[in-house]
Short mmCIF file of C-alpha atoms in Angstrom, two decimals:
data_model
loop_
_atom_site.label_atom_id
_atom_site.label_comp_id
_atom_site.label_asym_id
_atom_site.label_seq_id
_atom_site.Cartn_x
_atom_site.Cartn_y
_atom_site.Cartn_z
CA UNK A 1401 -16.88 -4.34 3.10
CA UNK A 1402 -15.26 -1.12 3.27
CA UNK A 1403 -13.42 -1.82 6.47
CA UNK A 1404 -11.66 -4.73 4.52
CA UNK A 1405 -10.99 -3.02 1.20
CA UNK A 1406 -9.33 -0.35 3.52
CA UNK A 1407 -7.38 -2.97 5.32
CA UNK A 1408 -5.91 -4.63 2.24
CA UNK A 1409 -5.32 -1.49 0.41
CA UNK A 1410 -3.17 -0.18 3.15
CA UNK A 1411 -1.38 -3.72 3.69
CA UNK A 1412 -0.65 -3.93 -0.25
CA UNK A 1413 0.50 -0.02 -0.16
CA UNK A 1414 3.02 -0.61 2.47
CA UNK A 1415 4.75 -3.90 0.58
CA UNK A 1416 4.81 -1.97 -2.26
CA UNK A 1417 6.28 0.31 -0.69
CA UNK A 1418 9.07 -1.35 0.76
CA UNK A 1419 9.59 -3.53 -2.06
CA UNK A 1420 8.65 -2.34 -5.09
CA UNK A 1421 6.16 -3.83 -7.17
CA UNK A 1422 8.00 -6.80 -8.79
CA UNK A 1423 9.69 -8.34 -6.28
CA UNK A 1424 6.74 -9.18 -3.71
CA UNK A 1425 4.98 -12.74 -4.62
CA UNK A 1426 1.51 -12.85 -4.17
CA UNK A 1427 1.75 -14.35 -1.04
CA UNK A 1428 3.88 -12.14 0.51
CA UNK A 1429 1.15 -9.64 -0.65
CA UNK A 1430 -1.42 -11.36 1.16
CA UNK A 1431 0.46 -11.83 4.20
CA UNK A 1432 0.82 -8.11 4.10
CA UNK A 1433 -2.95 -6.99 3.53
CA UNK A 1434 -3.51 -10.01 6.36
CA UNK A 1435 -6.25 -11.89 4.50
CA UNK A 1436 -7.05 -14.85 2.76
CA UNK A 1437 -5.71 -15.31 -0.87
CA UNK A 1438 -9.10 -15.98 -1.49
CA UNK A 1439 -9.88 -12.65 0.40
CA UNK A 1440 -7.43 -11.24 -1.39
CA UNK A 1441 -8.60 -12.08 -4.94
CA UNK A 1442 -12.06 -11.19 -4.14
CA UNK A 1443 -11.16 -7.58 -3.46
CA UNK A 1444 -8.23 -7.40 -5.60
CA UNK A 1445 -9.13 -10.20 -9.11
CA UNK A 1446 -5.65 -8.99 -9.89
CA UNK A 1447 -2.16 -7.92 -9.42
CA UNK A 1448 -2.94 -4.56 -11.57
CA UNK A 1449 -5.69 -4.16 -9.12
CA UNK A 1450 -3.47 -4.81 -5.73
CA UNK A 1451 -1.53 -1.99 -7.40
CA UNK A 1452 -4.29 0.84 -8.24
CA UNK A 1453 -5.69 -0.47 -4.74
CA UNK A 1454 -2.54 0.18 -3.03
CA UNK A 1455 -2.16 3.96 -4.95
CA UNK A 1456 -5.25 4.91 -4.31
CA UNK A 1457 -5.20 4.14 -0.10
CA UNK A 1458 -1.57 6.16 -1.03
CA UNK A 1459 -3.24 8.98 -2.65
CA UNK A 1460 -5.87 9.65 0.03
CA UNK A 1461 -3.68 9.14 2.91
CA UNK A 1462 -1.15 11.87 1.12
CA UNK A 1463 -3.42 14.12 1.04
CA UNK A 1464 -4.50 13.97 3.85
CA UNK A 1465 -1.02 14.12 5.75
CA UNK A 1466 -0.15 17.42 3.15
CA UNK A 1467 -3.67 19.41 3.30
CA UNK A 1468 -5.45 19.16 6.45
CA UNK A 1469 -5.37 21.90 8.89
CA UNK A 1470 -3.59 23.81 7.09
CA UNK A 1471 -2.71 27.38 8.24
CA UNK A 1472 -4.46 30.44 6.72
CA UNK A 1473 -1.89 32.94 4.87
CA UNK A 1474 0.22 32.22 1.80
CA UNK A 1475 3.61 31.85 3.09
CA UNK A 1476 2.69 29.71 6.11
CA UNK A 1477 0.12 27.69 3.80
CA UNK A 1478 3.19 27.08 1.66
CA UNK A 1479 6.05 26.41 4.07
CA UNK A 1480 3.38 23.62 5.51
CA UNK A 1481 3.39 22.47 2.83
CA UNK A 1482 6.14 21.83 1.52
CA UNK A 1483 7.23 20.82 4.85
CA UNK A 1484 4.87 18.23 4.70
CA UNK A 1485 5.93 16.50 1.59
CA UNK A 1486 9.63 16.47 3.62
CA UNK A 1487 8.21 14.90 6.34
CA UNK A 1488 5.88 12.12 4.04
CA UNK A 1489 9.27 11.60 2.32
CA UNK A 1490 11.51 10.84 4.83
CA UNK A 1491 8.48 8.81 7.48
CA UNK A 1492 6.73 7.21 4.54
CA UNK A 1493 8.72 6.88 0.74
CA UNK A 1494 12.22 7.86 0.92
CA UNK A 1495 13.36 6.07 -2.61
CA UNK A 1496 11.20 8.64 -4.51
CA UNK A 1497 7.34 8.93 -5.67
CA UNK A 1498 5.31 5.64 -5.70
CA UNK A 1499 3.32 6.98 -8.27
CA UNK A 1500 5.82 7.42 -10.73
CA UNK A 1501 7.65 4.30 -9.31
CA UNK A 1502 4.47 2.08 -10.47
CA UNK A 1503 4.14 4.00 -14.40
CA UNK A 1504 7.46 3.38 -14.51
CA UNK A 1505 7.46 -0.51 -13.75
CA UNK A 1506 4.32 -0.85 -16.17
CA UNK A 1507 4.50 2.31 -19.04
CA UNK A 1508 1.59 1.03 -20.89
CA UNK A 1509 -1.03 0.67 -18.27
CA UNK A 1510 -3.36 3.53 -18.39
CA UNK A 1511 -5.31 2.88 -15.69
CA UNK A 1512 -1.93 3.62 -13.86
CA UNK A 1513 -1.17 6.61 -16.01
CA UNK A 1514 -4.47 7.67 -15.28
CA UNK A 1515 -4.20 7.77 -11.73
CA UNK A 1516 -0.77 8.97 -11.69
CA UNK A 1517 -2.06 12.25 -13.34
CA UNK A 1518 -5.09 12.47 -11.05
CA UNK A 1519 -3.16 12.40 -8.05
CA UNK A 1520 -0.96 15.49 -9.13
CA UNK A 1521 -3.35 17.25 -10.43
CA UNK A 1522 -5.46 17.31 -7.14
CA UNK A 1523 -2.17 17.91 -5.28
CA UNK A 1524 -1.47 21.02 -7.56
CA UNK A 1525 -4.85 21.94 -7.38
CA UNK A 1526 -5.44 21.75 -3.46
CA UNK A 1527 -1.84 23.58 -3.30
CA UNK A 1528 -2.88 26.25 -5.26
CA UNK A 1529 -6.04 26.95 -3.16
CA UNK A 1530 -4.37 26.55 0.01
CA UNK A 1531 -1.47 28.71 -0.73
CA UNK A 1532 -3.98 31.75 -2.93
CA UNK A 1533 -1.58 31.12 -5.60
CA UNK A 1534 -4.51 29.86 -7.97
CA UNK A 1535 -2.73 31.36 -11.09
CA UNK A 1536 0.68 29.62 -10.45
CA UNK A 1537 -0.70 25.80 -9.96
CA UNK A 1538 1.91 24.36 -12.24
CA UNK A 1539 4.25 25.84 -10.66
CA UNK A 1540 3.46 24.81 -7.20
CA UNK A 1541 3.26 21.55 -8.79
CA UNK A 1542 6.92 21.91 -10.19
CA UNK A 1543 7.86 23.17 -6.89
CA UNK A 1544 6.48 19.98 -4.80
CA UNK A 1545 7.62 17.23 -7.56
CA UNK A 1546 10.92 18.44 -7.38
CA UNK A 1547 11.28 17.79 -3.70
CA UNK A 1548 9.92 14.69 -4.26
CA UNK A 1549 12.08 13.76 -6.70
CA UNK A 1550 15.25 15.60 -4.76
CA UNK A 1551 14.29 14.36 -1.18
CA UNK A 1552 16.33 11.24 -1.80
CA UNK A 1553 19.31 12.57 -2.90
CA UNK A 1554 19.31 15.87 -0.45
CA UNK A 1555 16.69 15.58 2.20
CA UNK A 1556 16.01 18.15 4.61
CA UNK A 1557 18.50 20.65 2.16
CA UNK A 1558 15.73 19.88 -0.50
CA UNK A 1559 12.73 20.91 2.03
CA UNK A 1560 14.73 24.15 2.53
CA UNK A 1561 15.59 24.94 -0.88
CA UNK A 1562 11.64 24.32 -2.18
CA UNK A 1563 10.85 26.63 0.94
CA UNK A 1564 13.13 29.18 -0.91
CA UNK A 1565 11.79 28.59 -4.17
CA UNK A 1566 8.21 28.65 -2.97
CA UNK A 1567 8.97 32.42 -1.35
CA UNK A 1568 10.21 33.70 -5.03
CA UNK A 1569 7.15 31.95 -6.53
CA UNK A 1570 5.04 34.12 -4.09
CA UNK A 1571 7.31 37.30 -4.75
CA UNK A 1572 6.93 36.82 -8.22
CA UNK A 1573 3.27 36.07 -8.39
CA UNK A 1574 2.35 38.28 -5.41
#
């Protein structure tokens, strides 16, 4: 059961993805989780739920790519990191942050706000311990959204200049 929750989650995340979450039909989103419709509506009763089950296979597979085996020291820890979010943006979301994308194509669903605030708050969090920067979490967190946000417009530039601002944050905090 787990085994096909995981399959459709990552199917739905990756025609989100690429399309947004208007403009795929229902079938298309079956097609892409490979199932049934009636599959489909078992695991997912509806399209609110294709979307929090697409975020959340997003969510843990982030975190995974950003935090594991991470190098021990705060500057490496740091420049991994934020190298990392360069590299998920340009393999894996290069239009910006799915999270945000899906709040902003339904504001008043607060199961979506919900997760959307979840997600960075564990990526702040796990930054700050990796990095020993416990006391500047929010801005780590500032720090990492902005690349996000700037990866599109600047790429690689935008890795570099996070790297730069993560150094003062370190110089200012260490």
């Amino acid at each position: 059961m787990a085994d096909m929750m995981s399959k459709i989650s990552s199917g739905l995340e990756r025609a989100f993805a690429a399309r947004g979450f208007a403009e795929p039909s229902v079938e298309d989103l079956r097609d892409a989780a490979g199932v049934s419709l009636r599959t489909l509506y078992k695991y997912t009763p509806s399209r609110a739920d294709m979307v929090l089950a697409a975020l959340e296979n997003r969510h843990q597979r982030s975190l995974s790519h950003i935090f594991d085996g991470l190098p021990v020291g705060t500057k490496e820890a740091t420049d991994t990191i934020i190298a990392r979010v360069g590299t998920w943006m340009a393999t894996e979301t290069s239009h910006g942050c799915l999270f945000h994308a899906a709040v902003a194509a339904d504001p008043n669903s607060e199961p979506l706000r919900r997760l959307l605030e979840r997600h960075k708050a564990e990526v702040a969090s796990k930054a700050a311990a990796a990095t020993g920067l416990a006391a500047a979490e929010t801005e780590l967190l500032v720090i990492i959204e902005g690349l996000t946000q700037a990866w599109p417009l600047r790429g690689d530039a935008a890795v570099e200049a996070a790297k730069r601002l993560g150094c003062a944050l370190r110089a200012a905090v260490g």
